[in-house]
JSON list of C-alpha atoms and ligand atoms in Angstrom, two decimals:
[
{"chain": "A", "resi": 420, "resn": "UNK", "atom": "CA", "xyz": [109.19, 96.61, 91.91]},
{"chain": "A", "resi": 421, "resn": "UNK", "atom": "CA", "xyz": [105.74, 98.19, 92.23]},
{"chain": "A", "resi": 422, "resn": "UNK", "atom": "CA", "xyz": [103.38, 97.82, 95.41]},
{"chain": "A", "resi": 423, "resn": "UNK", "atom": "CA", "xyz": [100.10, 96.27, 94.56]},
{"chain": "A", "resi": 424, "resn": "UNK", "atom": "CA", "xyz": [98.44, 95.60, 97.64]},
{"chain": "A", "resi": 425, "resn": "UNK", "atom": "CA", "xyz": [98.92, 96.20, 101.57]},
{"chain": "A", "resi": 426, "resn": "UNK", "atom": "CA", "xyz": [96.86, 95.07, 104.73]},
{"chain": "A", "resi": 427, "resn": "UNK", "atom": "CA", "xyz": [97.59, 94.85, 108.32]},
{"chain": "A", "resi": 428, "resn": "UNK", "atom": "CA", "xyz": [96.13, 91.45, 108.31]},
{"chain": "A", "resi": 429, "resn": "UNK", "atom": "CA", "xyz": [99.33, 89.33, 107.05]},
{"chain": "A", "resi": 430, "resn": "UNK", "atom": "CA", "xyz": [97.21, 86.32, 106.11]},
{"chain": "A", "resi": 431, "resn": "UNK", "atom": "CA", "xyz": [95.13, 88.45, 103.57]},
{"chain": "A", "resi": 432, "resn": "UNK", "atom": "CA", "xyz": [98.17, 89.50, 102.10]},
{"chain": "A", "resi": 433, "resn": "UNK", "atom": "CA", "xyz": [99.63, 86.03, 101.85]},
{"chain": "A", "resi": 434, "resn": "UNK", "atom": "CA", "xyz": [96.25, 84.92, 100.13]},
{"chain": "A", "resi": 435, "resn": "UNK", "atom": "CA", "xyz": [96.86, 87.65, 97.78]},
{"chain": "A", "resi": 436, "resn": "UNK", "atom": "CA", "xyz": [100.30, 86.56, 97.07]},
{"chain": "A", "resi": 437, "resn": "UNK", "atom": "CA", "xyz": [99.22, 83.14, 96.42]},
{"chain": "A", "resi": 438, "resn": "UNK", "atom": "CA", "xyz": [96.29, 84.29, 93.94]},
{"chain": "A", "resi": 439, "resn": "UNK", "atom": "CA", "xyz": [98.88, 86.27, 91.87]},
{"chain": "A", "resi": 440, "resn": "UNK", "atom": "CA", "xyz": [101.69, 83.64, 91.95]},
{"chain": "A", "resi": 441, "resn": "UNK", "atom": "CA", "xyz": [98.82, 81.24, 91.03]},
{"chain": "A", "resi": 442, "resn": "UNK", "atom": "CA", "xyz": [98.37, 83.29, 87.97]},
{"chain": "A", "resi": 443, "resn": "UNK", "atom": "CA", "xyz": [102.10, 83.44, 87.06]},
{"chain": "A", "resi": 444, "resn": "UNK", "atom": "CA", "xyz": [102.97, 86.84, 88.39]},
{"chain": "A", "resi": 445, "resn": "UNK", "atom": "CA", "xyz": [106.22, 87.00, 90.56]},
{"chain": "A", "resi": 446, "resn": "UNK", "atom": "CA", "xyz": [105.58, 88.87, 93.69]},
{"chain": "A", "resi": 447, "resn": "UNK", "atom": "CA", "xyz": [107.22, 89.33, 97.09]},
{"chain": "A", "resi": 448, "resn": "UNK", "atom": "CA", "xyz": [106.13, 90.62, 100.39]},
{"chain": "A", "resi": 449, "resn": "UNK", "atom": "CA", "xyz": [108.03, 93.23, 102.36]},
{"chain": "A", "resi": 450, "resn": "UNK", "atom": "CA", "xyz": [107.53, 93.81, 105.91]},
{"chain": "A", "resi": 451, "resn": "UNK", "atom": "CA", "xyz": [106.75, 89.89, 106.33]},
{"chain": "A", "resi": 452, "resn": "UNK", "atom": "CA", "xyz": [108.18, 89.58, 109.66]},
{"chain": "A", "resi": 453, "resn": "UNK", "atom": "CA", "xyz": [106.90, 93.08, 110.73]},
{"chain": "A", "resi": 454, "resn": "UNK", "atom": "CA", "xyz": [105.32, 91.73, 113.87]},
{"chain": "A", "resi": 455, "resn": "UNK", "atom": "CA", "xyz": [108.69, 90.55, 115.54]},
{"chain": "A", "resi": 456, "resn": "UNK", "atom": "CA", "xyz": [109.86, 94.33, 115.16]},
{"chain": "A", "resi": 457, "resn": "UNK", "atom": "CA", "xyz": [106.86, 95.86, 116.41]},
{"chain": "A", "resi": 458, "resn": "UNK", "atom": "CA", "xyz": [107.55, 98.54, 118.82]},
{"chain": "A", "resi": 459, "resn": "UNK", "atom": "CA", "xyz": [111.05, 99.34, 117.32]},
{"chain": "A", "resi": 460, "resn": "UNK", "atom": "CA", "xyz": [109.78, 100.81, 114.31]},
{"chain": "A", "resi": 461, "resn": "UNK", "atom": "CA", "xyz": [106.89, 103.14, 113.41]},
{"chain": "A", "resi": 462, "resn": "UNK", "atom": "CA", "xyz": [103.87, 101.37, 113.06]},
{"chain": "A", "resi": 463, "resn": "UNK", "atom": "CA", "xyz": [103.20, 102.24, 109.53]},
{"chain": "A", "resi": 464, "resn": "UNK", "atom": "CA", "xyz": [106.58, 100.57, 108.45]},
{"chain": "A", "resi": 465, "resn": "UNK", "atom": "CA", "xyz": [105.56, 97.18, 109.23]},
{"chain": "A", "resi": 466, "resn": "UNK", "atom": "CA", "xyz": [102.26, 96.98, 107.34]},
{"chain": "A", "resi": 467, "resn": "UNK", "atom": "CA", "xyz": [102.90, 93.80, 105.05]},
{"chain": "A", "resi": 468, "resn": "UNK", "atom": "CA", "xyz": [103.01, 94.84, 101.30]},
{"chain": "A", "resi": 469, "resn": "UNK", "atom": "CA", "xyz": [102.69, 93.03, 98.39]},
{"chain": "A", "resi": 470, "resn": "UNK", "atom": "CA", "xyz": [104.96, 93.94, 95.32]},
{"chain": "A", "resi": 471, "resn": "UNK", "atom": "CA", "xyz": [105.11, 92.64, 91.85]},
{"chain": "A", "resi": 472, "resn": "UNK", "atom": "CA", "xyz": [108.67, 92.50, 90.06]},
{"chain": "A", "resi": 473, "resn": "UNK", "atom": "CA", "xyz": [107.49, 93.46, 86.59]},
{"chain": "A", "resi": 474, "resn": "UNK", "atom": "CA", "xyz": [105.85, 96.67, 85.58]},
{"chain": "A", "resi": 475, "resn": "UNK", "atom": "CA", "xyz": [103.86, 94.63, 82.90]},
{"chain": "A", "resi": 476, "resn": "UNK", "atom": "CA", "xyz": [102.02, 92.77, 85.70]},
{"chain": "A", "resi": 477, "resn": "UNK", "atom": "CA", "xyz": [100.74, 95.31, 87.64]},
{"chain": "A", "resi": 478, "resn": "UNK", "atom": "CA", "xyz": [97.37, 95.96, 85.50]},
{"chain": "A", "resi": 479, "resn": "UNK", "atom": "CA", "xyz": [96.62, 92.10, 85.61]},
{"chain": "A", "resi": 480, "resn": "UNK", "atom": "CA", "xyz": [97.57, 92.27, 89.49]},
{"chain": "A", "resi": 481, "resn": "UNK", "atom": "CA", "xyz": [95.11, 94.89, 90.15]},
{"chain": "A", "resi": 482, "resn": "UNK", "atom": "CA", "xyz": [92.47, 93.15, 88.20]},
{"chain": "A", "resi": 483, "resn": "UNK", "atom": "CA", "xyz": [92.75, 89.96, 89.99]},
{"chain": "A", "resi": 484, "resn": "UNK", "atom": "CA", "xyz": [93.01, 91.64, 93.41]},
{"chain": "A", "resi": 485, "resn": "UNK", "atom": "CA", "xyz": [89.94, 93.50, 92.61]},
{"chain": "A", "resi": 486, "resn": "UNK", "atom": "CA", "xyz": [88.13, 90.35, 91.66]},
{"chain": "A", "resi": 487, "resn": "UNK", "atom": "CA", "xyz": [88.90, 88.97, 95.19]},
{"chain": "A", "resi": 488, "resn": "UNK", "atom": "CA", "xyz": [88.12, 91.75, 97.27]},
{"chain": "A", "resi": 489, "resn": "UNK", "atom": "CA", "xyz": [84.83, 91.75, 99.04]},
{"chain": "A", "resi": 490, "resn": "UNK", "atom": "CA", "xyz": [82.01, 93.04, 97.35]},
{"chain": "A", "resi": 491, "resn": "UNK", "atom": "CA", "xyz": [80.10, 96.06, 98.38]},
{"chain": "A", "resi": 492, "resn": "UNK", "atom": "CA", "xyz": [77.44, 95.77, 100.64]},
{"chain": "A", "resi": 493, "resn": "UNK", "atom": "CA", "xyz": [74.06, 94.70, 98.89]},
{"chain": "A", "resi": 494, "resn": "UNK", "atom": "CA", "xyz": [71.62, 97.34, 97.97]},
{"chain": "A", "resi": 495, "resn": "UNK", "atom": "CA", "xyz": [70.89, 100.16, 100.12]},
{"chain": "A", "resi": 496, "resn": "UNK", "atom": "CA", "xyz": [68.85, 100.86, 103.31]},
{"chain": "A", "resi": 497, "resn": "UNK", "atom": "CA", "xyz": [66.29, 97.81, 103.97]},
{"chain": "A", "resi": 498, "resn": "UNK", "atom": "CA", "xyz": [63.36, 97.49, 106.21]},
{"chain": "A", "resi": 499, "resn": "UNK", "atom": "CA", "xyz": [63.08, 95.15, 108.74]},
{"chain": "A", "resi": 500, "resn": "UNK", "atom": "CA", "xyz": [60.56, 92.39, 107.98]},
{"chain": "A", "resi": 501, "resn": "UNK", "atom": "CA", "xyz": [59.84, 92.05, 111.73]},
{"chain": "A", "resi": 502, "resn": "UNK", "atom": "CA", "xyz": [59.21, 95.37, 112.75]},
{"chain": "A", "resi": 503, "resn": "UNK", "atom": "CA", "xyz": [59.17, 97.58, 109.89]},
{"chain": "A", "resi": 504, "resn": "UNK", "atom": "CA", "xyz": [61.96, 99.73, 111.12]},
{"chain": "A", "resi": 505, "resn": "UNK", "atom": "CA", "xyz": [64.24, 101.56, 108.28]},
{"chain": "A", "resi": 506, "resn": "UNK", "atom": "CA", "xyz": [67.75, 99.89, 108.62]},
{"chain": "A", "resi": 507, "resn": "UNK", "atom": "CA", "xyz": [70.96, 101.36, 107.55]},
{"chain": "A", "resi": 508, "resn": "UNK", "atom": "CA", "xyz": [72.69, 99.47, 104.54]},
{"chain": "A", "resi": 509, "resn": "UNK", "atom": "CA", "xyz": [75.73, 98.81, 106.73]},
{"chain": "A", "resi": 510, "resn": "UNK", "atom": "CA", "xyz": [73.90, 96.85, 109.27]},
{"chain": "A", "resi": 511, "resn": "UNK", "atom": "CA", "xyz": [72.97, 93.09, 108.70]},
{"chain": "A", "resi": 512, "resn": "UNK", "atom": "CA", "xyz": [70.91, 93.10, 112.06]},
{"chain": "A", "resi": 513, "resn": "UNK", "atom": "CA", "xyz": [67.71, 95.29, 112.87]},
{"chain": "A", "resi": 514, "resn": "UNK", "atom": "CA", "xyz": [68.72, 98.29, 115.21]},
{"chain": "A", "resi": 515, "resn": "UNK", "atom": "CA", "xyz": [65.37, 98.09, 116.80]},
{"chain": "A", "resi": 516, "resn": "UNK", "atom": "CA", "xyz": [64.20, 94.31, 117.44]},
{"chain": "A", "resi": 517, "resn": "UNK", "atom": "CA", "xyz": [67.47, 92.43, 116.43]},
{"chain": "A", "resi": 518, "resn": "UNK", "atom": "CA", "xyz": [66.13, 90.49, 113.47]},
{"chain": "A", "resi": 519, "resn": "UNK", "atom": "CA", "xyz": [68.54, 89.50, 110.74]},
{"chain": "A", "resi": 520, "resn": "UNK", "atom": "CA", "xyz": [68.14, 91.09, 107.46]},
{"chain": "A", "resi": 521, "resn": "UNK", "atom": "CA", "xyz": [65.86, 88.99, 105.68]},
{"chain": "B", "resi": 721, "resn": "LIG", "atom": "ZN1", "xyz": [63.40, 94.93, 113.36]}
]
């Protein structure tokens, strides 16, 4: 069994499982009920993890997961159309005047 994905957000892991299962890949989730034992085991032990059974499915699984992951922020730094401030690419709102990225 090979781990292909993990995330603290269980719904996200479940989403990925559905995606892989829909593509005919057998999967299972470990630590599915982690939240109920929170505090009794080290935190790292309860991250929901998605596994595939077959080694031959791993590459395909990674491909599918990659497609579904959020894309990188568009472009680089941007210039506010309202006040002409230079704004870092990570921000969607102007730090200077609060205008949204155009
Ligand atoms: Zn601005």
